[in-house]
């Protein structure tokens, strides 16, 4: 079975700083690692002296990850703050609403692992973790499956 991937928007800003932990291949054909910065300029993503509509950094190895710097968490809660966050998968930077948006392109299973570990206590029972995994997977996949069913239904009608 083909692995399912999702896109998760993480942060939007005029400039985004990030650290590539390992080698990443970029859509501009170059390989990058370490500290990086992209900026919004004239309706484009400006990175490494070039402007483009979007840019994608694909990890060269499964062990690679990237850190986004100063991600706002707990928005509109009393504990709202900025922190650096680490992600597996690919990093996509796009222009959206007059600024850059960082998107994590990640497999569903890696996403669920991240969600469960961030929402549950390490001391939680195995049964509670399993239940949380089932609920999280169902919550995530239900709209995706409904969308695919709707798309298949529309495609079937086109051939009638």
JSON list of C-alpha atoms in Angstrom, two decimals:
[
{"chain": "A", "resi": 1, "resn": "UNK", "atom": "CA", "xyz": [0.00, 0.00, 0.00]},
{"chain": "A", "resi": 2, "resn": "UNK", "atom": "CA", "xyz": [1.26, 3.46, -0.90]},
{"chain": "A", "resi": 3, "resn": "UNK", "atom": "CA", "xyz": [2.20, 5.63, 2.08]},
{"chain": "A", "resi": 4, "resn": "UNK", "atom": "CA", "xyz": [-0.10, 8.60, 2.64]},
{"chain": "A", "resi": 5, "resn": "UNK", "atom": "CA", "xyz": [1.39, 12.09, 3.10]},
{"chain": "A", "resi": 6, "resn": "UNK", "atom": "CA", "xyz": [-0.19, 15.28, 4.39]},
{"chain": "A", "resi": 7, "resn": "UNK", "atom": "CA", "xyz": [0.76, 18.96, 4.39]},
{"chain": "A", "resi": 8, "resn": "UNK", "atom": "CA", "xyz": [0.68, 20.73, 7.74]},
{"chain": "A", "resi": 9, "resn": "UNK", "atom": "CA", "xyz": [1.03, 24.51, 7.89]},
{"chain": "A", "resi": 10, "resn": "UNK", "atom": "CA", "xyz": [3.28, 25.43, 10.81]},
{"chain": "A", "resi": 11, "resn": "UNK", "atom": "CA", "xyz": [4.14, 29.13, 10.81]},
{"chain": "A", "resi": 12, "resn": "UNK", "atom": "CA", "xyz": [3.62, 32.27, 8.70]},
{"chain": "A", "resi": 13, "resn": "UNK", "atom": "CA", "xyz": [5.89, 35.33, 8.80]},
{"chain": "A", "resi": 14, "resn": "UNK", "atom": "CA", "xyz": [7.74, 37.83, 6.62]},
{"chain": "A", "resi": 15, "resn": "UNK", "atom": "CA", "xyz": [10.93, 35.85, 7.15]},
{"chain": "A", "resi": 16, "resn": "UNK", "atom": "CA", "xyz": [11.41, 32.29, 8.33]},
{"chain": "A", "resi": 17, "resn": "UNK", "atom": "CA", "xyz": [14.59, 30.98, 9.89]},
{"chain": "A", "resi": 18, "resn": "UNK", "atom": "CA", "xyz": [15.22, 27.25, 9.92]},
{"chain": "A", "resi": 19, "resn": "UNK", "atom": "CA", "xyz": [17.95, 24.69, 10.49]},
{"chain": "A", "resi": 20, "resn": "UNK", "atom": "CA", "xyz": [18.37, 21.71, 8.19]},
{"chain": "A", "resi": 21, "resn": "UNK", "atom": "CA", "xyz": [19.65, 18.81, 10.30]},
{"chain": "A", "resi": 22, "resn": "UNK", "atom": "CA", "xyz": [21.25, 16.70, 7.61]},
{"chain": "A", "resi": 23, "resn": "UNK", "atom": "CA", "xyz": [21.35, 17.16, 3.85]},
{"chain": "A", "resi": 24, "resn": "UNK", "atom": "CA", "xyz": [18.27, 18.45, 2.03]},
{"chain": "A", "resi": 25, "resn": "UNK", "atom": "CA", "xyz": [17.86, 18.71, -1.73]},
{"chain": "A", "resi": 26, "resn": "UNK", "atom": "CA", "xyz": [16.16, 21.90, -2.82]},
{"chain": "A", "resi": 27, "resn": "UNK", "atom": "CA", "xyz": [13.94, 22.57, -5.83]},
{"chain": "A", "resi": 28, "resn": "UNK", "atom": "CA", "xyz": [16.68, 24.90, -7.11]},
{"chain": "A", "resi": 29, "resn": "UNK", "atom": "CA", "xyz": [18.87, 21.81, -7.59]},
{"chain": "A", "resi": 30, "resn": "UNK", "atom": "CA", "xyz": [21.28, 22.59, -4.74]},
{"chain": "A", "resi": 31, "resn": "UNK", "atom": "CA", "xyz": [21.90, 20.70, -1.51]},
{"chain": "A", "resi": 32, "resn": "UNK", "atom": "CA", "xyz": [21.69, 22.53, 1.83]},
{"chain": "A", "resi": 33, "resn": "UNK", "atom": "CA", "xyz": [22.38, 21.82, 5.48]},
{"chain": "A", "resi": 34, "resn": "UNK", "atom": "CA", "xyz": [22.59, 23.95, 8.62]},
{"chain": "A", "resi": 35, "resn": "UNK", "atom": "CA", "xyz": [21.13, 27.39, 9.38]},
{"chain": "A", "resi": 36, "resn": "UNK", "atom": "CA", "xyz": [19.02, 29.02, 6.65]},
{"chain": "A", "resi": 37, "resn": "UNK", "atom": "CA", "xyz": [16.69, 31.98, 6.18]},
{"chain": "A", "resi": 38, "resn": "UNK", "atom": "CA", "xyz": [13.99, 32.71, 3.60]},
{"chain": "A", "resi": 39, "resn": "UNK", "atom": "CA", "xyz": [12.18, 36.02, 3.20]},
{"chain": "A", "resi": 40, "resn": "UNK", "atom": "CA", "xyz": [9.04, 37.35, 1.56]},
{"chain": "A", "resi": 41, "resn": "UNK", "atom": "CA", "xyz": [10.01, 39.89, -1.15]},
{"chain": "A", "resi": 42, "resn": "UNK", "atom": "CA", "xyz": [7.87, 41.28, -3.93]},
{"chain": "A", "resi": 43, "resn": "UNK", "atom": "CA", "xyz": [5.31, 38.48, -3.70]},
{"chain": "A", "resi": 44, "resn": "UNK", "atom": "CA", "xyz": [7.94, 35.74, -3.90]},
{"chain": "A", "resi": 45, "resn": "UNK", "atom": "CA", "xyz": [9.99, 33.44, -1.68]},
{"chain": "A", "resi": 46, "resn": "UNK", "atom": "CA", "xyz": [13.51, 34.91, -1.58]},
{"chain": "A", "resi": 47, "resn": "UNK", "atom": "CA", "xyz": [16.16, 32.32, -0.68]},
{"chain": "A", "resi": 48, "resn": "UNK", "atom": "CA", "xyz": [19.88, 32.05, -1.41]},
{"chain": "A", "resi": 49, "resn": "UNK", "atom": "CA", "xyz": [19.81, 35.06, -3.74]},
{"chain": "A", "resi": 50, "resn": "UNK", "atom": "CA", "xyz": [16.89, 33.75, -5.82]},
{"chain": "A", "resi": 51, "resn": "UNK", "atom": "CA", "xyz": [13.16, 34.50, -5.95]},
{"chain": "A", "resi": 52, "resn": "UNK", "atom": "CA", "xyz": [10.53, 31.87, -6.69]},
{"chain": "A", "resi": 53, "resn": "UNK", "atom": "CA", "xyz": [6.84, 31.15, -6.08]},
{"chain": "A", "resi": 54, "resn": "UNK", "atom": "CA", "xyz": [7.64, 28.25, -3.73]},
{"chain": "A", "resi": 55, "resn": "UNK", "atom": "CA", "xyz": [10.60, 26.21, -2.59]},
{"chain": "A", "resi": 56, "resn": "UNK", "atom": "CA", "xyz": [10.78, 22.67, -1.27]},
{"chain": "A", "resi": 57, "resn": "UNK", "atom": "CA", "xyz": [13.54, 21.05, 0.78]},
{"chain": "A", "resi": 58, "resn": "UNK", "atom": "CA", "xyz": [13.47, 17.25, 0.56]},
{"chain": "A", "resi": 59, "resn": "UNK", "atom": "CA", "xyz": [15.51, 15.27, 3.11]},
{"chain": "A", "resi": 60, "resn": "UNK", "atom": "CA", "xyz": [18.28, 13.20, 1.52]},
{"chain": "A", "resi": 61, "resn": "UNK", "atom": "CA", "xyz": [18.03, 10.60, 4.31]},
{"chain": "A", "resi": 62, "resn": "UNK", "atom": "CA", "xyz": [15.19, 9.37, 6.49]},
{"chain": "A", "resi": 63, "resn": "UNK", "atom": "CA", "xyz": [17.10, 10.48, 9.60]},
{"chain": "A", "resi": 64, "resn": "UNK", "atom": "CA", "xyz": [17.21, 14.12, 8.48]},
{"chain": "A", "resi": 65, "resn": "UNK", "atom": "CA", "xyz": [14.98, 16.69, 10.16]},
{"chain": "A", "resi": 66, "resn": "UNK", "atom": "CA", "xyz": [14.51, 20.43, 10.20]},
{"chain": "A", "resi": 67, "resn": "UNK", "atom": "CA", "xyz": [13.99, 22.98, 12.97]},
{"chain": "A", "resi": 68, "resn": "UNK", "atom": "CA", "xyz": [11.74, 26.00, 12.56]},
{"chain": "A", "resi": 69, "resn": "UNK", "atom": "CA", "xyz": [12.89, 28.92, 14.71]},
{"chain": "A", "resi": 70, "resn": "UNK", "atom": "CA", "xyz": [10.45, 30.94, 16.85]},
{"chain": "A", "resi": 71, "resn": "UNK", "atom": "CA", "xyz": [7.24, 29.04, 16.12]},
{"chain": "A", "resi": 72, "resn": "UNK", "atom": "CA", "xyz": [4.32, 30.58, 18.02]},
{"chain": "A", "resi": 73, "resn": "UNK", "atom": "CA", "xyz": [2.49, 27.93, 20.04]},
{"chain": "A", "resi": 74, "resn": "UNK", "atom": "CA", "xyz": [-0.56, 28.23, 22.26]},
{"chain": "A", "resi": 75, "resn": "UNK", "atom": "CA", "xyz": [-1.96, 31.07, 20.15]},
{"chain": "A", "resi": 76, "resn": "UNK", "atom": "CA", "xyz": [-4.46, 33.16, 22.12]},
{"chain": "A", "resi": 77, "resn": "UNK", "atom": "CA", "xyz": [-3.95, 31.08, 25.27]},
{"chain": "A", "resi": 78, "resn": "UNK", "atom": "CA", "xyz": [-2.37, 32.34, 28.49]},
{"chain": "A", "resi": 79, "resn": "UNK", "atom": "CA", "xyz": [0.69, 30.19, 27.77]},
{"chain": "A", "resi": 80, "resn": "UNK", "atom": "CA", "xyz": [1.31, 31.54, 24.24]},
{"chain": "A", "resi": 81, "resn": "UNK", "atom": "CA", "xyz": [5.03, 31.65, 23.48]},
{"chain": "A", "resi": 82, "resn": "UNK", "atom": "CA", "xyz": [7.65, 31.14, 20.78]},
{"chain": "A", "resi": 83, "resn": "UNK", "atom": "CA", "xyz": [9.81, 28.06, 20.63]},
{"chain": "A", "resi": 84, "resn": "UNK", "atom": "CA", "xyz": [11.97, 26.18, 18.17]},
{"chain": "A", "resi": 85, "resn": "UNK", "atom": "CA", "xyz": [10.33, 23.03, 16.88]},
{"chain": "A", "resi": 86, "resn": "UNK", "atom": "CA", "xyz": [11.80, 20.00, 15.07]},
{"chain": "A", "resi": 87, "resn": "UNK", "atom": "CA", "xyz": [10.06, 18.15, 12.24]},
{"chain": "A", "resi": 88, "resn": "UNK", "atom": "CA", "xyz": [10.63, 15.10, 10.07]},
{"chain": "A", "resi": 89, "resn": "UNK", "atom": "CA", "xyz": [9.71, 15.16, 6.39]},
{"chain": "A", "resi": 90, "resn": "UNK", "atom": "CA", "xyz": [10.08, 17.87, 3.78]},
{"chain": "A", "resi": 91, "resn": "UNK", "atom": "CA", "xyz": [9.87, 21.63, 4.28]},
{"chain": "A", "resi": 92, "resn": "UNK", "atom": "CA", "xyz": [7.86, 23.64, 1.77]},
{"chain": "A", "resi": 93, "resn": "UNK", "atom": "CA", "xyz": [7.84, 27.46, 1.77]},
{"chain": "A", "resi": 94, "resn": "UNK", "atom": "CA", "xyz": [5.05, 29.22, -0.09]},
{"chain": "A", "resi": 95, "resn": "UNK", "atom": "CA", "xyz": [3.65, 32.73, -0.38]},
{"chain": "A", "resi": 96, "resn": "UNK", "atom": "CA", "xyz": [0.28, 33.06, 1.30]},
{"chain": "A", "resi": 97, "resn": "UNK", "atom": "CA", "xyz": [-1.61, 36.20, 2.33]},
{"chain": "A", "resi": 98, "resn": "UNK", "atom": "CA", "xyz": [1.37, 38.50, 1.77]},
{"chain": "A", "resi": 99, "resn": "UNK", "atom": "CA", "xyz": [3.90, 36.49, 3.75]},
{"chain": "A", "resi": 100, "resn": "UNK", "atom": "CA", "xyz": [5.70, 33.15, 3.82]},
{"chain": "A", "resi": 101, "resn": "UNK", "atom": "CA", "xyz": [4.11, 30.00, 5.17]},
{"chain": "A", "resi": 102, "resn": "UNK", "atom": "CA", "xyz": [6.24, 27.02, 6.24]},
{"chain": "A", "resi": 103, "resn": "UNK", "atom": "CA", "xyz": [4.55, 23.69, 5.51]},
{"chain": "A", "resi": 104, "resn": "UNK", "atom": "CA", "xyz": [5.65, 20.28, 6.74]},
{"chain": "A", "resi": 105, "resn": "UNK", "atom": "CA", "xyz": [5.10, 17.56, 4.12]},
{"chain": "A", "resi": 106, "resn": "UNK", "atom": "CA", "xyz": [5.07, 14.42, 6.24]},
{"chain": "A", "resi": 107, "resn": "UNK", "atom": "CA", "xyz": [3.81, 10.85, 6.22]},
{"chain": "A", "resi": 108, "resn": "UNK", "atom": "CA", "xyz": [0.61, 10.26, 8.16]},
{"chain": "A", "resi": 109, "resn": "UNK", "atom": "CA", "xyz": [2.35, 7.77, 10.47]},
{"chain": "A", "resi": 110, "resn": "UNK", "atom": "CA", "xyz": [5.18, 10.18, 11.35]},
{"chain": "A", "resi": 111, "resn": "UNK", "atom": "CA", "xyz": [2.63, 12.95, 11.88]},
{"chain": "A", "resi": 112, "resn": "UNK", "atom": "CA", "xyz": [0.56, 10.78, 14.22]},
{"chain": "A", "resi": 113, "resn": "UNK", "atom": "CA", "xyz": [3.66, 9.78, 16.19]},
{"chain": "A", "resi": 114, "resn": "UNK", "atom": "CA", "xyz": [4.47, 13.45, 16.64]},
{"chain": "A", "resi": 115, "resn": "UNK", "atom": "CA", "xyz": [0.93, 14.39, 17.66]},
{"chain": "A", "resi": 116, "resn": "UNK", "atom": "CA", "xyz": [0.56, 11.58, 20.16]},
{"chain": "A", "resi": 117, "resn": "UNK", "atom": "CA", "xyz": [3.96, 12.23, 21.77]},
{"chain": "A", "resi": 118, "resn": "UNK", "atom": "CA", "xyz": [3.20, 15.95, 22.08]},
{"chain": "A", "resi": 119, "resn": "UNK", "atom": "CA", "xyz": [-0.32, 15.51, 23.47]},
{"chain": "A", "resi": 120, "resn": "UNK", "atom": "CA", "xyz": [0.18, 12.58, 25.84]},
{"chain": "A", "resi": 121, "resn": "UNK", "atom": "CA", "xyz": [2.29, 12.07, 28.93]},
{"chain": "A", "resi": 122, "resn": "UNK", "atom": "CA", "xyz": [5.19, 9.65, 28.69]},
{"chain": "A", "resi": 123, "resn": "UNK", "atom": "CA", "xyz": [3.77, 7.96, 31.79]},
{"chain": "A", "resi": 124, "resn": "UNK", "atom": "CA", "xyz": [0.37, 7.27, 30.18]},
{"chain": "A", "resi": 125, "resn": "UNK", "atom": "CA", "xyz": [-0.68, 3.62, 30.05]},
{"chain": "A", "resi": 126, "resn": "UNK", "atom": "CA", "xyz": [-0.23, 1.65, 26.83]},
{"chain": "A", "resi": 127, "resn": "UNK", "atom": "CA", "xyz": [-4.02, 1.32, 26.54]},
{"chain": "A", "resi": 128, "resn": "UNK", "atom": "CA", "xyz": [-4.50, 5.09, 26.73]},
{"chain": "A", "resi": 129, "resn": "UNK", "atom": "CA", "xyz": [-1.78, 5.68, 24.11]},
{"chain": "A", "resi": 130, "resn": "UNK", "atom": "CA", "xyz": [-3.35, 3.09, 21.80]},
{"chain": "A", "resi": 131, "resn": "UNK", "atom": "CA", "xyz": [-6.79, 4.67, 22.19]},
{"chain": "A", "resi": 132, "resn": "UNK", "atom": "CA", "xyz": [-5.35, 8.10, 21.48]},
{"chain": "A", "resi": 133, "resn": "UNK", "atom": "CA", "xyz": [-3.65, 6.72, 18.35]},
{"chain": "A", "resi": 134, "resn": "UNK", "atom": "CA", "xyz": [-6.92, 5.26, 17.04]},
{"chain": "A", "resi": 135, "resn": "UNK", "atom": "CA", "xyz": [-8.83, 8.49, 17.73]},
{"chain": "A", "resi": 136, "resn": "UNK", "atom": "CA", "xyz": [-6.10, 10.67, 16.18]},
{"chain": "A", "resi": 137, "resn": "UNK", "atom": "CA", "xyz": [-5.82, 8.50, 13.07]},
{"chain": "A", "resi": 138, "resn": "UNK", "atom": "CA", "xyz": [-9.60, 8.46, 12.64]},
{"chain": "A", "resi": 139, "resn": "UNK", "atom": "CA", "xyz": [-9.85, 12.24, 13.14]},
{"chain": "A", "resi": 140, "resn": "UNK", "atom": "CA", "xyz": [-7.10, 12.81, 10.56]},
{"chain": "A", "resi": 141, "resn": "UNK", "atom": "CA", "xyz": [-8.14, 10.29, 7.92]},
{"chain": "A", "resi": 142, "resn": "UNK", "atom": "CA", "xyz": [-11.93, 10.74, 7.98]},
{"chain": "A", "resi": 143, "resn": "UNK", "atom": "CA", "xyz": [-12.01, 14.00, 5.97]},
{"chain": "A", "resi": 144, "resn": "UNK", "atom": "CA", "xyz": [-9.32, 12.67, 3.61]},
{"chain": "A", "resi": 145, "resn": "UNK", "atom": "CA", "xyz": [-11.29, 9.49, 2.91]},
{"chain": "A", "resi": 146, "resn": "UNK", "atom": "CA", "xyz": [-14.53, 11.45, 2.45]},
{"chain": "A", "resi": 147, "resn": "UNK", "atom": "CA", "xyz": [-12.77, 13.72, -0.01]},
{"chain": "A", "resi": 148, "resn": "UNK", "atom": "CA", "xyz": [-11.41, 10.72, -1.96]},
{"chain": "A", "resi": 149, "resn": "UNK", "atom": "CA", "xyz": [-14.88, 9.12, -2.01]},
{"chain": "A", "resi": 150, "resn": "UNK", "atom": "CA", "xyz": [-16.36, 12.37, -3.29]},
{"chain": "A", "resi": 151, "resn": "UNK", "atom": "CA", "xyz": [-13.65, 12.64, -5.97]},
{"chain": "A", "resi": 152, "resn": "UNK", "atom": "CA", "xyz": [-14.21, 9.01, -7.04]},
{"chain": "A", "resi": 153, "resn": "UNK", "atom": "CA", "xyz": [-17.96, 9.59, -7.18]},
{"chain": "A", "resi": 154, "resn": "UNK", "atom": "CA", "xyz": [-17.47, 12.66, -9.38]},
{"chain": "A", "resi": 155, "resn": "UNK", "atom": "CA", "xyz": [-15.08, 10.80, -11.66]},
{"chain": "A", "resi": 156, "resn": "UNK", "atom": "CA", "xyz": [-17.56, 7.90, -12.00]},
{"chain": "A", "resi": 157, "resn": "UNK", "atom": "CA", "xyz": [-20.33, 10.31, -12.99]},
{"chain": "A", "resi": 158, "resn": "UNK", "atom": "CA", "xyz": [-18.15, 11.83, -15.71]},
{"chain": "A", "resi": 159, "resn": "UNK", "atom": "CA", "xyz": [-18.01, 8.48, -17.49]},
{"chain": "A", "resi": 160, "resn": "UNK", "atom": "CA", "xyz": [-21.75, 7.73, -17.37]}
]
